mmCIF file of C-alpha atoms (C1' of nucleotides) in Angstrom:
data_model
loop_
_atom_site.group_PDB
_atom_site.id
_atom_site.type_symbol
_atom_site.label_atom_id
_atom_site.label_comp_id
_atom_site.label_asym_id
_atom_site.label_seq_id
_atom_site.Cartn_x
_atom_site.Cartn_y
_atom_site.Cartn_z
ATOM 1 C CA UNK G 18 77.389 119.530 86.488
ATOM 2 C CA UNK G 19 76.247 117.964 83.368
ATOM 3 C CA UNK G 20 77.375 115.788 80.827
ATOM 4 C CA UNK G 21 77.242 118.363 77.733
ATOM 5 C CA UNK G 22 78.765 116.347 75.040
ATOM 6 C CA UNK G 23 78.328 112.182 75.603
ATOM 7 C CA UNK G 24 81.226 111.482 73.068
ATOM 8 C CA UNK G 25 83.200 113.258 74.816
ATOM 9 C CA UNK G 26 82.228 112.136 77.844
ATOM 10 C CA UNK G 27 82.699 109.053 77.697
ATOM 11 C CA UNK G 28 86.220 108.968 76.280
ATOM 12 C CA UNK G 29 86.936 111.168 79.470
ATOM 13 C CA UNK G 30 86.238 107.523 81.047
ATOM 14 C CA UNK G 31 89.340 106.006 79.346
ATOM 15 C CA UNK G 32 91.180 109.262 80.595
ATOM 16 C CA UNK G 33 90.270 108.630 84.185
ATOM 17 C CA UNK G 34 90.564 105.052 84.205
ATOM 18 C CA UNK G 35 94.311 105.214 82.933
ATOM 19 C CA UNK G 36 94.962 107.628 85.877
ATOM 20 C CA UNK G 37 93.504 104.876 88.408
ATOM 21 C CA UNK G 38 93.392 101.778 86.609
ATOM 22 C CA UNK G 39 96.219 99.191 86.310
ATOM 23 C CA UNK G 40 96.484 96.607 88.874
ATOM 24 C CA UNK G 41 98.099 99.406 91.516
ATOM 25 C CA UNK G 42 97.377 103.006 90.574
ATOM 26 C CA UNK G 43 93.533 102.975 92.485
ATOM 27 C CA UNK G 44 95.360 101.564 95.724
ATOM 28 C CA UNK G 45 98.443 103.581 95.853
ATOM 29 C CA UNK G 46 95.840 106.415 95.739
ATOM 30 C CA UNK G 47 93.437 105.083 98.072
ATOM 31 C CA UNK G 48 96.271 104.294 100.521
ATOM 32 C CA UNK G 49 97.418 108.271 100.157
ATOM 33 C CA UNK G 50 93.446 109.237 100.964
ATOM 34 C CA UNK G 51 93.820 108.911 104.329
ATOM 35 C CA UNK G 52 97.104 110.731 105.265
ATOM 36 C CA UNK G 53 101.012 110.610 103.911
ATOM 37 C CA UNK G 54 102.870 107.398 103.762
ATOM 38 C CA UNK G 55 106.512 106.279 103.353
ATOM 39 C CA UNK G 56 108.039 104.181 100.356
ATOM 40 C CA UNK G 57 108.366 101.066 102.492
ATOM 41 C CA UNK G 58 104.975 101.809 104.202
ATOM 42 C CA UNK G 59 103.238 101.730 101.107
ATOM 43 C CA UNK G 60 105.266 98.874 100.031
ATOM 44 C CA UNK G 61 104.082 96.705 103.317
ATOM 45 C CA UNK G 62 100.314 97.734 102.710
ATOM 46 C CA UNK G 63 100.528 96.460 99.173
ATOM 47 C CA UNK G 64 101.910 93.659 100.312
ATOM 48 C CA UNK G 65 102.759 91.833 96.690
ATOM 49 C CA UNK G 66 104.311 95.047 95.004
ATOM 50 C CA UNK G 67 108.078 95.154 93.869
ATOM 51 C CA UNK G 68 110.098 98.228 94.900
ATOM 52 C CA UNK G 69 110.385 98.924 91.209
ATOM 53 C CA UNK G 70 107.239 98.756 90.137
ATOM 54 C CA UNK G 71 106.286 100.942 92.870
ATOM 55 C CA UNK G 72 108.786 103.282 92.023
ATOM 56 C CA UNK G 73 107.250 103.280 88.178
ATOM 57 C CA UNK G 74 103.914 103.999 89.778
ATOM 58 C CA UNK G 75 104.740 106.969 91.748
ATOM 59 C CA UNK G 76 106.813 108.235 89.491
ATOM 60 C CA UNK G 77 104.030 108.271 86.985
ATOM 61 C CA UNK G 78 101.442 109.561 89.795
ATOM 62 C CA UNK G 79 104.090 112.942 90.466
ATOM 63 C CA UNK G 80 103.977 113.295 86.599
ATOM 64 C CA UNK G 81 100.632 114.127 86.915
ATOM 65 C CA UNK G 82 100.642 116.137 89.928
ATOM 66 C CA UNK G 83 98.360 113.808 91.528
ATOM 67 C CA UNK G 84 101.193 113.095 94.440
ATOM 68 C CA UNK G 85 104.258 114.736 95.231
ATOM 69 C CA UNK G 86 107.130 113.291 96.900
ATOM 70 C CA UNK G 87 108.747 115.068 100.317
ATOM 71 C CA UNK G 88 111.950 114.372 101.559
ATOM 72 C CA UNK G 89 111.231 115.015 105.057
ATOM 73 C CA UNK G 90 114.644 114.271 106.798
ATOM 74 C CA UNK G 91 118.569 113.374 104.292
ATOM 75 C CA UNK G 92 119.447 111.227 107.239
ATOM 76 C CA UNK G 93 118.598 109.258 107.675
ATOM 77 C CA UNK G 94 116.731 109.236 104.582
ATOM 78 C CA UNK G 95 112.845 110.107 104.792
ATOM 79 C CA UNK G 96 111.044 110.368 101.777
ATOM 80 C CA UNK G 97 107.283 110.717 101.972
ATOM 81 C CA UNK G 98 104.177 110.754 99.593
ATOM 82 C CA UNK G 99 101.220 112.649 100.066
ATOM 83 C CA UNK G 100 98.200 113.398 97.458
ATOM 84 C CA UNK G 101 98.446 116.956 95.918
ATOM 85 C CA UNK G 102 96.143 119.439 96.505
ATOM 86 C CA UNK G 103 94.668 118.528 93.184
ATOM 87 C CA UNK G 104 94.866 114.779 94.080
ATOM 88 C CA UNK G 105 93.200 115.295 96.754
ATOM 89 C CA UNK G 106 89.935 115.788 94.841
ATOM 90 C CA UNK G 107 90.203 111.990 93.522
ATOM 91 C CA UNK G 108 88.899 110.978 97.181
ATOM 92 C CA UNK G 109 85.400 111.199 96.623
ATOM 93 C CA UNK G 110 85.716 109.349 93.488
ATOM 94 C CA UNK G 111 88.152 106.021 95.086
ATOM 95 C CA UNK G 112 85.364 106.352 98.440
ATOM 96 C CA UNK G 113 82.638 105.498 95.604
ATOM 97 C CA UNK G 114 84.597 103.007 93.920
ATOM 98 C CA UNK G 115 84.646 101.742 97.339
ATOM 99 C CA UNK G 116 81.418 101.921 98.286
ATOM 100 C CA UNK G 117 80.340 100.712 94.680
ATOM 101 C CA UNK G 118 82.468 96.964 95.986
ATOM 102 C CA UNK G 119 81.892 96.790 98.937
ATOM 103 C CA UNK G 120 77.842 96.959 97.968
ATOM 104 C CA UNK G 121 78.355 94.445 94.977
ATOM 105 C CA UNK G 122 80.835 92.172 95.637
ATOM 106 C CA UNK G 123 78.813 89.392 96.228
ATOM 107 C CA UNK G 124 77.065 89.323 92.810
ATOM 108 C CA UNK G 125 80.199 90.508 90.619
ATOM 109 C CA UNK G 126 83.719 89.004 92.082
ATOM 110 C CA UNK G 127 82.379 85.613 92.262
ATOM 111 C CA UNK G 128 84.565 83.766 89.705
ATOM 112 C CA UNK G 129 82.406 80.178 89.879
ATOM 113 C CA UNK M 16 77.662 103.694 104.215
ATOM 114 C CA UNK M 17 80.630 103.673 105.978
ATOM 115 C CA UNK M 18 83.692 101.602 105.492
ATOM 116 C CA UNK M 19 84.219 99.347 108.446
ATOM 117 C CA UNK M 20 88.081 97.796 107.650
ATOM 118 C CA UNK M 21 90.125 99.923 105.895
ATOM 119 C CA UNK M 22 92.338 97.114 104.789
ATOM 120 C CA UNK M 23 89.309 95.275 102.827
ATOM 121 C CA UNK M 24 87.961 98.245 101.500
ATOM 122 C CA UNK M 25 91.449 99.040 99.912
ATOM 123 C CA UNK M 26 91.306 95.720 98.604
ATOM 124 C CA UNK M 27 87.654 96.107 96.454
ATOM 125 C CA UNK M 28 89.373 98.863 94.857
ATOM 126 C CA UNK M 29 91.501 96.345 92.355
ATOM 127 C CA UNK M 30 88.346 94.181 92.151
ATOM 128 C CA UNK M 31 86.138 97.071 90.778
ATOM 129 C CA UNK M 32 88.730 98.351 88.627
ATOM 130 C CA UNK M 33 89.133 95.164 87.369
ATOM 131 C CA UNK M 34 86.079 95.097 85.987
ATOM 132 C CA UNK M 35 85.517 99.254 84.802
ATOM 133 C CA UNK M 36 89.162 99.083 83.516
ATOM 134 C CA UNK M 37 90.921 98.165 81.082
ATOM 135 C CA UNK M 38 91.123 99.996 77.617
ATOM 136 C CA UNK M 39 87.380 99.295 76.687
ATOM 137 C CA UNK M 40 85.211 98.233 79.491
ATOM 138 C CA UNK M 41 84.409 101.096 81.264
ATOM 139 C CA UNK M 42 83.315 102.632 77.785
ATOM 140 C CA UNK M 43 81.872 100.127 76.828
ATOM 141 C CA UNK M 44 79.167 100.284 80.136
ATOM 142 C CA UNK M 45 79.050 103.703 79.840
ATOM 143 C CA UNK M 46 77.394 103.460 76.406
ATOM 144 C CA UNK M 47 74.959 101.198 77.462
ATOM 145 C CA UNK M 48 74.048 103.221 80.653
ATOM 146 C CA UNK M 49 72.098 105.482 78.015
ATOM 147 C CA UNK M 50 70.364 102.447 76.317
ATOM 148 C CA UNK M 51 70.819 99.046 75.118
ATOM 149 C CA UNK M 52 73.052 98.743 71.981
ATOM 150 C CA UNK M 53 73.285 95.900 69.388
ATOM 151 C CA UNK M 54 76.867 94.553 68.879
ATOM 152 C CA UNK M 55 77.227 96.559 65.699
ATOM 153 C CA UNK M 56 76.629 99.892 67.439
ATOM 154 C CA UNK M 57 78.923 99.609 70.093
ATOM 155 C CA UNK M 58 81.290 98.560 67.469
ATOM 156 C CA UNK M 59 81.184 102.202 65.328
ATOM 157 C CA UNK M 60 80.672 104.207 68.728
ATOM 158 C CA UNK M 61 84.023 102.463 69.538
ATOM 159 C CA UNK M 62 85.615 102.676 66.703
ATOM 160 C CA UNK M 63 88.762 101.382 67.284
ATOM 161 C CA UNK M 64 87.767 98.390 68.889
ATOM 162 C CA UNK M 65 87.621 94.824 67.012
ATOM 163 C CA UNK M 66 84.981 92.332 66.805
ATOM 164 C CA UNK M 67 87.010 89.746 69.076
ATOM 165 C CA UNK M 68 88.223 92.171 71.143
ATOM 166 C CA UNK M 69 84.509 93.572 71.791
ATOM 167 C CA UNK M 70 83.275 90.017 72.254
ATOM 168 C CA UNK M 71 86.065 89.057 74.683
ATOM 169 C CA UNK M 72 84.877 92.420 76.286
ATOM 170 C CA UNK M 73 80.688 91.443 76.383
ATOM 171 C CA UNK M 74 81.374 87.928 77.486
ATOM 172 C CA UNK M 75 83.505 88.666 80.216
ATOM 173 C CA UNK M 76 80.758 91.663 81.271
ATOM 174 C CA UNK M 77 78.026 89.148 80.903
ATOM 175 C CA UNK M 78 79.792 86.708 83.240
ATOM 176 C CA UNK M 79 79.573 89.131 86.200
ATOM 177 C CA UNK M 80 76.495 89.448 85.161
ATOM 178 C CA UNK M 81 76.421 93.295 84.678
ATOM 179 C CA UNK M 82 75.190 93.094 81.325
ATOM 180 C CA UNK M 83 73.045 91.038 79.377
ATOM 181 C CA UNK M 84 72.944 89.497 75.740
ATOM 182 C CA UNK M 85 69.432 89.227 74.333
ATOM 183 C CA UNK M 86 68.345 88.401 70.921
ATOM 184 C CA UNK M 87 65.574 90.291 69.837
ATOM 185 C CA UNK M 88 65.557 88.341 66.616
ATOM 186 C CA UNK M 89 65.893 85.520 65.134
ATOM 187 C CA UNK M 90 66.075 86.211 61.728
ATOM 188 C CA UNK M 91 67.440 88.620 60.579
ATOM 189 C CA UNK M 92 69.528 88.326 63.381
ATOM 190 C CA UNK M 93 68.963 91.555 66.119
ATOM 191 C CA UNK M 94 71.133 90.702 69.181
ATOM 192 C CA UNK M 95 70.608 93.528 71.754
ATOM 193 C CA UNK M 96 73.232 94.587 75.369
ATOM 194 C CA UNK M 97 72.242 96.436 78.013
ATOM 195 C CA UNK M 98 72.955 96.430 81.292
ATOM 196 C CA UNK M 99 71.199 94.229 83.926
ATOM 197 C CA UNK M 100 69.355 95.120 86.469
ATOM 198 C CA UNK M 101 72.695 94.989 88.547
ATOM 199 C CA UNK M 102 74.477 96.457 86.195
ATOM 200 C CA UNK M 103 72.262 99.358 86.263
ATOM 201 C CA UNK M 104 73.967 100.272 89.655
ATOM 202 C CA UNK M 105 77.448 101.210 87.925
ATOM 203 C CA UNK M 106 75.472 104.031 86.600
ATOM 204 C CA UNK M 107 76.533 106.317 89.282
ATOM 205 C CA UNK M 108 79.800 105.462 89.616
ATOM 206 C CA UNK M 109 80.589 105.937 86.066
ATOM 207 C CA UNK M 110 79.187 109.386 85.591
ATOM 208 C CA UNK M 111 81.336 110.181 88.996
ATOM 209 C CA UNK M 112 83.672 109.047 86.549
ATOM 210 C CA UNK M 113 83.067 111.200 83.862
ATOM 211 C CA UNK M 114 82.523 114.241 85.822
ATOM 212 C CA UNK M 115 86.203 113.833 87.729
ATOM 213 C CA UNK M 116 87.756 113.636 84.217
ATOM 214 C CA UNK M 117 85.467 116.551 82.731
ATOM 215 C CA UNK M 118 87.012 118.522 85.748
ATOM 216 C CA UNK M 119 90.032 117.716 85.909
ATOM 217 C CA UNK M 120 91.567 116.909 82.825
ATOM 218 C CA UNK M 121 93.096 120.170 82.319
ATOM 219 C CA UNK M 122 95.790 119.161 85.272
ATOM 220 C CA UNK M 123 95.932 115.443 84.653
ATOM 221 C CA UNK M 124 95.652 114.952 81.205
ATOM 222 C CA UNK M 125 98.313 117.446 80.116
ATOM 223 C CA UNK M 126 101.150 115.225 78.799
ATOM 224 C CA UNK M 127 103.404 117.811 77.592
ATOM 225 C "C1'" DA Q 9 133.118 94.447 111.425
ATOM 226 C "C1'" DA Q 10 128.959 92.610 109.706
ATOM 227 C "C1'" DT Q 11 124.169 92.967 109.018
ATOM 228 C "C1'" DA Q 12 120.031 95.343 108.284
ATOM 229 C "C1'" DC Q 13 117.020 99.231 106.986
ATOM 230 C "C1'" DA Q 14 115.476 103.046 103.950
ATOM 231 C "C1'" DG Q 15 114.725 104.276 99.445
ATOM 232 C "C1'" DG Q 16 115.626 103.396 95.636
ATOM 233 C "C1'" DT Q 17 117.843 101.957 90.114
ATOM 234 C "C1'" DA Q 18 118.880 98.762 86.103
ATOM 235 C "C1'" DG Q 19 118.168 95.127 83.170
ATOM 236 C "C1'" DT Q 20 115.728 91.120 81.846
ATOM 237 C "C1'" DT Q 21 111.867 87.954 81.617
ATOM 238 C "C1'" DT Q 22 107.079 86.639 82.084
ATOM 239 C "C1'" DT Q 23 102.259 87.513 81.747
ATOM 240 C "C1'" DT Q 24 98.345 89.747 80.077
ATOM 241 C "C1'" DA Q 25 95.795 92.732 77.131
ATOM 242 C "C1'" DA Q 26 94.784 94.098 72.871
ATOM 243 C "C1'" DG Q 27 95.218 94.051 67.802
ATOM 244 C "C1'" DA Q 28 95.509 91.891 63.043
ATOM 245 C "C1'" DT Q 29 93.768 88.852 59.849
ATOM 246 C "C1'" DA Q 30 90.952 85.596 58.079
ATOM 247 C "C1'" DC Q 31 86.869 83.014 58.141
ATOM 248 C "C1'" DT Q 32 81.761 81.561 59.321
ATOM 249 C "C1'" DT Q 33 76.339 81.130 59.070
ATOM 250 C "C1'" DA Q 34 72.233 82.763 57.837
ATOM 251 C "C1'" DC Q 35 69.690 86.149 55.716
ATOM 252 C "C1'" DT Q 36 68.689 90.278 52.493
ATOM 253 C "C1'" DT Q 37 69.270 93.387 48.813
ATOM 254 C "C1'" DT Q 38 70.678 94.534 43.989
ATOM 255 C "C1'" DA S 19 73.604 84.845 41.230
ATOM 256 C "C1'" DA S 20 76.619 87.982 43.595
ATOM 257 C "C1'" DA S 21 77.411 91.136 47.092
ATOM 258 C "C1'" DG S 22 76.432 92.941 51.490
ATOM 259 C "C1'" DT S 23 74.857 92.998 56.457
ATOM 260 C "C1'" DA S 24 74.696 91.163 61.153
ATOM 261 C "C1'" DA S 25 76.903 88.904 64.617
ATOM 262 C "C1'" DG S 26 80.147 86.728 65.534
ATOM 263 C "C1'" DT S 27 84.684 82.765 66.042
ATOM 264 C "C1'" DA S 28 89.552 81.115 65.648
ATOM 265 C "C1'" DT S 29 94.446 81.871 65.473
ATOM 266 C "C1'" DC S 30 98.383 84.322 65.753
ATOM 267 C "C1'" DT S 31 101.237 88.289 66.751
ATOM 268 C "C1'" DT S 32 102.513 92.460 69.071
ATOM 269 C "C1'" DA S 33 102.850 95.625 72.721
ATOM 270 C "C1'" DA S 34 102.407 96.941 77.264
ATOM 271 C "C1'" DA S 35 102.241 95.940 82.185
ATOM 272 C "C1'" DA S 36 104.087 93.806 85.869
ATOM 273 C "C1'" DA S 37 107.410 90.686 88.067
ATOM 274 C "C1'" DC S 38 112.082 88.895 89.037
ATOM 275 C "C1'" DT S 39 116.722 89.411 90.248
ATOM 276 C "C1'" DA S 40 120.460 91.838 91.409
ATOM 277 C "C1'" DC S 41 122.557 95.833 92.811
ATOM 278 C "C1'" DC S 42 123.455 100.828 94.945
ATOM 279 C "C1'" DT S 43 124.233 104.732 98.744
ATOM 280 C "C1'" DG S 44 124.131 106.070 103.164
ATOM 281 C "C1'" DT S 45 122.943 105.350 108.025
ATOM 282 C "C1'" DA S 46 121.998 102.627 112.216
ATOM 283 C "C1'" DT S 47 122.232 98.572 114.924
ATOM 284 C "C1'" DT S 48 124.399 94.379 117.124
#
DNA sequence: AATACAGGTAGTTTTTAAGATACTTACTTT
DNA sequence: AAAGTAAGTATCTTAAAAACTACCTGTATT
C-alpha cells in the first residue's frame, strides 16, 4: 500500500500516535498482544500504574474498539481484557516499535 | 529479530514512544523522512505549531541525535534539519505508522 | 468477626506539554 | 530609512495527563 496523499499521511501519524501514545496506551496494548489479561494482572505488569488511571485507559481503549472487556465469572468477580478483532491488527505495528528499541536503544535513550 | 524478555521489550515501548509521541514529534520526523527542511518549512507544513514549541521539539530530537541542525549559510541565514544517519532508521517505523492509521482509521478514528 | 482480594469509582492535586505573546540579531528588499 | 524575512529566545499562562488519596461492593480467607 502506498502513501497517496503525504499531507494526509502524515497527520494520520498524530491519529495513530494518540491511539498508542501517552505514557501507558502502547503497553496496555502490548501487554494484550500476547493473550487476555485481568485488571489486577495488568495492574502488576505495569507496575507504577494507579487503578484509576488504568481504568481511564481502558475505558478509552473499549471506546475505540481496540479492546473489549469480558466478564468471565459475577463471583467472584472476573473481568478480563482482550484486544478486539480489530485491535488485534495493532500487533505488527507495537512488535516494530519493539524491534525499532530494542535495535536503537543504545544511541537514543541515553540521557548523558 | 526476535524478542528475548518479554518484560524489557514491553518496557522500550514507552521509551520509543517517548520520543515519536507527543503532539508534534512524530510529524515532525515524518516530514523530514522525505527531505531535509529549514525551520521555516516545517513551521507552515505544521501550521499550528509555534516557533518555541518547534524549537523545544528540534532540540530535544537533536539530543538523541536523530536529527541534525546544519547551517547551510551564514548569511543570509539558511539553517537546514534532516534526519541523521540514525535517524534515517525511524523511516520504517513511521510509514508502518502511517499505513496502520491509513487502514484503520475508519474504526478508530470515529469519535461519534 | 476481621482482613484481604478483585475490580473498580470519585474528587483533588501535581506535573508536564503545549500555546500565547513579545522580543532579538543580522540581513535584504522596497 | 522603513519594513520584511529568517531563525530563533525568553517568559508566562493554560490545558491536559497522570498521580494521590480515599472510598465502594461483593466474595473468600483466617
Amino acid at each position: 500500500m502506498e502513501v497517496k496523499n503525504k499531507q494526509q499521511g502524515i497527520k494520520v501519524v498524530a491519529d495513530v500516535l494518540d491511539i498508542v501514545g501517552g505514557k501507558w496506551r502502547g503497553q496496555i496494548l502490548a501487554h494484550l498482544c500476547d493473550n487476555p489479561k485481568r485488571f489486577n494482572e495488568l495492574k502488576t505488569v505495569l507496575s507504577r500504574i494507579t487503578s484509576s488511571t488504568l481504568t481511564k485507559e481502558l475505558r478509552y481503549l473499549e471506546d475505540i474498539k481496540m479492546v473489549e472487556r469480558k466478564i468471565i465469572q459475577e463471583t467472584p468477580m472476573i473481568v478480563e481484557y482482550r484486544l478486539t478483532k480489530h485491535g488485534m491488527s495493532i500487533k505488527d505495528l507495537i512488535k516494530t516499535i519493539v524491534e525499532w528499541g530494542l535495535k536503537h536503544r543504545a544511541i537514543v535513550f541515553k540521557k548523558d
